[in-house]
Tab-separated table of C-alpha atoms in Angstrom:
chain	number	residue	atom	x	y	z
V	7	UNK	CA	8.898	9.228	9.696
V	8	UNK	CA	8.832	5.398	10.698
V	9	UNK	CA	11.397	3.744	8.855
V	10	UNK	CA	10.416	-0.237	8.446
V	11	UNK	CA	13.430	-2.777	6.931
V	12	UNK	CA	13.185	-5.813	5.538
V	13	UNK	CA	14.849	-8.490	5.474
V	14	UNK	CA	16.154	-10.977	3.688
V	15	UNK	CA	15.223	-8.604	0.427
V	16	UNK	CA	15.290	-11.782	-1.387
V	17	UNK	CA	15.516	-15.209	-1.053
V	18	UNK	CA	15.258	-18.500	-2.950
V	19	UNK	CA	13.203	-21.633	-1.812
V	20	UNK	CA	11.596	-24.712	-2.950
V	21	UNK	CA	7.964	-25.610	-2.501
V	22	UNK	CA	6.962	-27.052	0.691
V	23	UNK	CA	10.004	-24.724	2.522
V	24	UNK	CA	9.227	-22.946	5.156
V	25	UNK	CA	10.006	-18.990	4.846
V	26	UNK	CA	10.365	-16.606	7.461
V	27	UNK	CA	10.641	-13.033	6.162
V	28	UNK	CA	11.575	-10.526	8.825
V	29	UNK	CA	10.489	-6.477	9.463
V	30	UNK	CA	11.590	-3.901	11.660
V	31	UNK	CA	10.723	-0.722	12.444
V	32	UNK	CA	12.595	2.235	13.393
V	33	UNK	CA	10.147	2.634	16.441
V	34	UNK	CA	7.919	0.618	18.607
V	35	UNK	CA	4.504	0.432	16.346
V	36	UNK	CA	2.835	-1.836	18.784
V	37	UNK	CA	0.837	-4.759	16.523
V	38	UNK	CA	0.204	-1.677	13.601
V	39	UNK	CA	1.920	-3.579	10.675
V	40	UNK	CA	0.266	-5.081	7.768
V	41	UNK	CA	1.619	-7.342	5.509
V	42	UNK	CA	0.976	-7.502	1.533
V	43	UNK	CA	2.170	-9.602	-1.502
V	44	UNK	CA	2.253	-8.208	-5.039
V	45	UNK	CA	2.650	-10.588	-7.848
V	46	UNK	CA	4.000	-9.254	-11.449
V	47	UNK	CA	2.133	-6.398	-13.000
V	48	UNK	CA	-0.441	-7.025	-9.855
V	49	UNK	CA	-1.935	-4.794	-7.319
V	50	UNK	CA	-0.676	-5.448	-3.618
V	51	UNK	CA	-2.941	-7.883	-1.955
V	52	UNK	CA	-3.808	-7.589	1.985
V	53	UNK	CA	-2.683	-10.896	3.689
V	54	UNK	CA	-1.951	-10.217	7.361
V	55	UNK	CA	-3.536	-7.235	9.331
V	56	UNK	CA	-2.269	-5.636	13.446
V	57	UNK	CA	0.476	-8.009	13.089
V	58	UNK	CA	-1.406	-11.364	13.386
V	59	UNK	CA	-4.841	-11.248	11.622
V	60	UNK	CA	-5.591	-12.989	8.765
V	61	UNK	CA	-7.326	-11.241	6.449
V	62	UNK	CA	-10.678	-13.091	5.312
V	63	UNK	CA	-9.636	-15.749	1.864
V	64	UNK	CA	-5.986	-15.834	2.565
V	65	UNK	CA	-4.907	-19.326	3.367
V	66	UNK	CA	-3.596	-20.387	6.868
V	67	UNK	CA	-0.147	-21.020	5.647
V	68	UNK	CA	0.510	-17.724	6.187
V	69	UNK	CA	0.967	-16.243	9.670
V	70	UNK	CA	2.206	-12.826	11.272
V	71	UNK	CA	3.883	-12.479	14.559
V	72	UNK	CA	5.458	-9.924	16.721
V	73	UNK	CA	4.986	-6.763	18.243
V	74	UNK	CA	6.991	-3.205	19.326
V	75	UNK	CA	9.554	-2.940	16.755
V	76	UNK	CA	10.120	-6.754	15.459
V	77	UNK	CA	8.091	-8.619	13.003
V	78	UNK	CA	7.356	-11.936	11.521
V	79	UNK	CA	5.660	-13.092	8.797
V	80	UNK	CA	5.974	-17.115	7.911
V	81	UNK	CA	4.677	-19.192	5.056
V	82	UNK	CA	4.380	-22.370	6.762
V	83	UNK	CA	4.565	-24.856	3.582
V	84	UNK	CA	5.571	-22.933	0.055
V	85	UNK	CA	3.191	-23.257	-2.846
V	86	UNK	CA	3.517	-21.939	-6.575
V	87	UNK	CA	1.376	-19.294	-6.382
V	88	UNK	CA	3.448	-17.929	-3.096
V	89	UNK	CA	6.167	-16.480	-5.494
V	90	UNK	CA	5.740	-12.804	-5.253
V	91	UNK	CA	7.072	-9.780	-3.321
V	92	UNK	CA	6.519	-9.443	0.088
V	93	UNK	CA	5.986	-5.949	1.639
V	94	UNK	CA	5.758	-5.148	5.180
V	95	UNK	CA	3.575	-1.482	6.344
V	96	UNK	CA	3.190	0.322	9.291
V	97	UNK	CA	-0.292	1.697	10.416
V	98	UNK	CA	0.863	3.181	13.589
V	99	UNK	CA	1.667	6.707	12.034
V	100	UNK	CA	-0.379	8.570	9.811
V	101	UNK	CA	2.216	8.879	7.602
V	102	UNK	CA	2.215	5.283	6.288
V	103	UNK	CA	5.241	4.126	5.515
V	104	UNK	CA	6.452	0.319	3.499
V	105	UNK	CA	9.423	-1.863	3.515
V	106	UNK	CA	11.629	-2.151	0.891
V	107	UNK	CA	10.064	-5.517	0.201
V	108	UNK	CA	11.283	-9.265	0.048
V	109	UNK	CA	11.234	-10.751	-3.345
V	110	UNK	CA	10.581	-14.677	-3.185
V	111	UNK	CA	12.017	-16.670	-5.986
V	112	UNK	CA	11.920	-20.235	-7.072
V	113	UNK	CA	15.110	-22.366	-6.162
O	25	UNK	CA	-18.134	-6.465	-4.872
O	26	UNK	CA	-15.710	-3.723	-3.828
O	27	UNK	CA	-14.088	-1.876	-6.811
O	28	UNK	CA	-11.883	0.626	-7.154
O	29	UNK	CA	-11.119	2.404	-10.563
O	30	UNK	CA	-8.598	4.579	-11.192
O	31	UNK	CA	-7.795	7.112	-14.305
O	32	UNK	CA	-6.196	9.938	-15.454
O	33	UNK	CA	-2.945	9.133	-15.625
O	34	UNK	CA	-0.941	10.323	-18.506
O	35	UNK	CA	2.503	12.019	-20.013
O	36	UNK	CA	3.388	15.727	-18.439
O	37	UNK	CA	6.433	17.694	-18.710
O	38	UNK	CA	7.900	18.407	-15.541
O	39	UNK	CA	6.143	21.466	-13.536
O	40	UNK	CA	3.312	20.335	-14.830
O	41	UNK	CA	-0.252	19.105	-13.384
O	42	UNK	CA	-2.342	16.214	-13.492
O	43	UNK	CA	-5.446	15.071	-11.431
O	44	UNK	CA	-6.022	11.695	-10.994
O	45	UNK	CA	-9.276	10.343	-10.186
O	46	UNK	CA	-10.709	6.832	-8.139
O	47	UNK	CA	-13.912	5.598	-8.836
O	48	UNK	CA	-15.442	3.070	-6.395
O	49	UNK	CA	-18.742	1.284	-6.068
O	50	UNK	CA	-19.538	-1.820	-3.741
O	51	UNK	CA	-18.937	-0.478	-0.090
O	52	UNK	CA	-20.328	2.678	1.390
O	53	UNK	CA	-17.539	5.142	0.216
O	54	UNK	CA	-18.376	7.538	2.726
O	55	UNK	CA	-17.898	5.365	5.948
O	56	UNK	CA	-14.364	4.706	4.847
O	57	UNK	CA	-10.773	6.404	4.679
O	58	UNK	CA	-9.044	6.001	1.534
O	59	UNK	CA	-5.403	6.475	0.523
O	60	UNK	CA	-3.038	6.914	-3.024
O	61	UNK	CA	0.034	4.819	-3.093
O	62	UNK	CA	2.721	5.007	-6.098
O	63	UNK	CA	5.207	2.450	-7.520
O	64	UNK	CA	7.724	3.278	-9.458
O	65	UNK	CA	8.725	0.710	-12.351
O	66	UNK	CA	10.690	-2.106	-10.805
O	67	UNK	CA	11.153	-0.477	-7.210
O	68	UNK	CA	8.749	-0.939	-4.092
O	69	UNK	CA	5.788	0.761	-2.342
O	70	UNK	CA	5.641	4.555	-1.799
O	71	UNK	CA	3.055	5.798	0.338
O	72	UNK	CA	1.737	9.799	-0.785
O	73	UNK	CA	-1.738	10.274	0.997
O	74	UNK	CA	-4.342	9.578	2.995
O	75	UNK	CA	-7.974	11.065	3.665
O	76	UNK	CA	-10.906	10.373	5.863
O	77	UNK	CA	-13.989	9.291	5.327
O	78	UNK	CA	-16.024	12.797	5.825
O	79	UNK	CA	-12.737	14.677	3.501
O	80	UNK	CA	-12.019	16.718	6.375
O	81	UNK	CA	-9.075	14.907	7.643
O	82	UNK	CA	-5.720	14.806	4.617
O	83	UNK	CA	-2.109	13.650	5.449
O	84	UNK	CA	0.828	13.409	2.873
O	85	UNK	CA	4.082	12.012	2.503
O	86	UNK	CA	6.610	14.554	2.703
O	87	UNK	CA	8.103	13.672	-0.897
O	88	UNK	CA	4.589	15.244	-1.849
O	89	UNK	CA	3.521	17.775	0.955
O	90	UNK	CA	2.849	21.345	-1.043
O	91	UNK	CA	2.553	19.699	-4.001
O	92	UNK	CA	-0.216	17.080	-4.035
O	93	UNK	CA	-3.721	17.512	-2.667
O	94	UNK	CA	-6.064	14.571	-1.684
O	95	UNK	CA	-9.636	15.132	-1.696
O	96	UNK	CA	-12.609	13.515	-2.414
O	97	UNK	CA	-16.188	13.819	-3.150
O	98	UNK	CA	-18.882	11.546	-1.683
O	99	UNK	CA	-21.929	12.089	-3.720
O	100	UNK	CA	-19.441	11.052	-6.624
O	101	UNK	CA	-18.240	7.925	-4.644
O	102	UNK	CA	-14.616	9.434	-6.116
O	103	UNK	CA	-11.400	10.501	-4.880
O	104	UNK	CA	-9.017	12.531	-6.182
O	105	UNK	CA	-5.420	13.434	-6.330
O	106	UNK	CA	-4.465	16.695	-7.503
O	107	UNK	CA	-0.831	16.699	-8.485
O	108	UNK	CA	1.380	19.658	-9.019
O	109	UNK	CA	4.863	20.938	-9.794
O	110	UNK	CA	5.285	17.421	-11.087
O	111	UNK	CA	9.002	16.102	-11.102
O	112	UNK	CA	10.584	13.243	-12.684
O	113	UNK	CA	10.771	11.700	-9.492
O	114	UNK	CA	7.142	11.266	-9.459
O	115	UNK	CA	6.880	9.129	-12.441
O	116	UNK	CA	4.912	5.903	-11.207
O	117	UNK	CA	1.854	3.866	-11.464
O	118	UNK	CA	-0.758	5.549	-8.259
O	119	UNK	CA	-2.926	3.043	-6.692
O	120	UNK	CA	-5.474	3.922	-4.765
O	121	UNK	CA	-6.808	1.875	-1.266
O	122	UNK	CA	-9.357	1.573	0.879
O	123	UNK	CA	-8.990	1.419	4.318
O	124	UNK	CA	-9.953	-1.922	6.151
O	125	UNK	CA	-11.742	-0.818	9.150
O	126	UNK	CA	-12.368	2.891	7.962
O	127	UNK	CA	-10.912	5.241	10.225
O	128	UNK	CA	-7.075	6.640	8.705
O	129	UNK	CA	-6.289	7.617	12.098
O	130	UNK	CA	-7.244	4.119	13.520
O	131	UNK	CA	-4.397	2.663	12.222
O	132	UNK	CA	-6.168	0.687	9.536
O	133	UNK	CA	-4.716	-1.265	6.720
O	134	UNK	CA	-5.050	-1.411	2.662
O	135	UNK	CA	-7.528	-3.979	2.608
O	136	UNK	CA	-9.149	-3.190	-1.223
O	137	UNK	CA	-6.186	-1.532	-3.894
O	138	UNK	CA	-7.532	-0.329	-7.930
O	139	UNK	CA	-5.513	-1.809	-10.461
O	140	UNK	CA	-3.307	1.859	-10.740
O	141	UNK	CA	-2.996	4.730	-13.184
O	142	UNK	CA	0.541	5.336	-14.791
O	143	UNK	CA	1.845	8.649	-14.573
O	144	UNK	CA	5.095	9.718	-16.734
O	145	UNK	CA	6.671	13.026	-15.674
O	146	UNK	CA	8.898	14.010	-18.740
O	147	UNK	CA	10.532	16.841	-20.987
């Protein structure tokens, strides 16, 4: 299986920050990761798709880079509602497999 | 609107069965893959299984392989897990997905997730 870890697996910031929040997978994956935040007693939500895409009603603040093994995903300016768990995924395999996750808290 | 409803969740001892069910409605259920996905209380994402859009194509995590079996039925616009020889391990709330652009094998992500079904496997 395709192992994918995270990192930081949390981190504190202030709105407005920038955060960069990290993935790597235990093979190249090409641009087959995915990107997802889960609020609190939420369902994951879709926010980047093949690395880069933004998936349609997520707001441009958030971005996805990278490609192979080594991923990227940045929330250019921090707001409120961006405090939540971050989870990276790999689509390359059929056997899908997540990050651990990144937990972003309020400083 | 795309919706995806999931039930059947419940308490079982451990060897036991369950079958969990996913109902959907706003998207043509046929022309896409879906997928389950478990979480554990407090801990992170866990991939189990994945099907295709026609049923004829299944993949599982090994955690579940021999145990669980994915299936679906169109004319229902439902999917199914069938869960056996439950352990404790398995105790989580199972989400199921839809698959953004369809095809499983096409690398396609979790664009549309239910709200989940909480399974407790316990003596």
């Amino acid at each position: 299986d395709i192992q994918m870890t995270q990192s930081p697996s949390s981190l504190s910031a202030s709105v407005g920050d920038r955060v960069t929040i990290t993935c790597r997978a235990s093979q190249t994956i090409g641009n087959y990761l995915n990107w997802y935040q889960q609020k609190p007693g939420k369902a994951p939500k879709l926010l980047i798709y093949a690395a880069s895409r933004l998936q349609s009603g997520v707001p441009s603040r958030f971005s996805g880079s990278g490609s192979g093994t080594d991923f990227t995903l940045t929330i250019s300016s921090l707001q409120p509602e961006d405090f939540a768990t971050y989870y990276c995924q790999q689509s390359y395999s059929t056997l899908r497999t997540f990050g651990q996750g990144t937990k972003v808290e309020i400083k | 609107e795309v919706q995806l409803l999931e039930s059947g969740g419940g308490l079982v001892q451990p060897g036991g069965s369950l079958r969990l069910s996913c109902a959907a409605s706003g998207f043509s259920f046929t022309n896409y893959a879906m997928s389950w996905v478990r979480q554990a209380q407090g801990k992170g994402l866990d991939w189990v299984s994945g099907i295709s859009g026609s049923g004829t194509s299944t993949y599982y995590a090994d955690s579940v392989e021999g145990r669980f079996t994915i299936s679906r039925d169109n004319s229902k616009n439902t999917l199914y897990l069938q869960m056996d020889s439950l352990r404790a391990e398995d105790t989580a709330l199972y989400y199921c997905a839809k698959i953004l652009s369809g095809s499983f094998e096409g690398g396609g992500a979790f664009d549309y997730w239910g709200q989940g079904t909480l399974v407790t496997v316990s003596p």
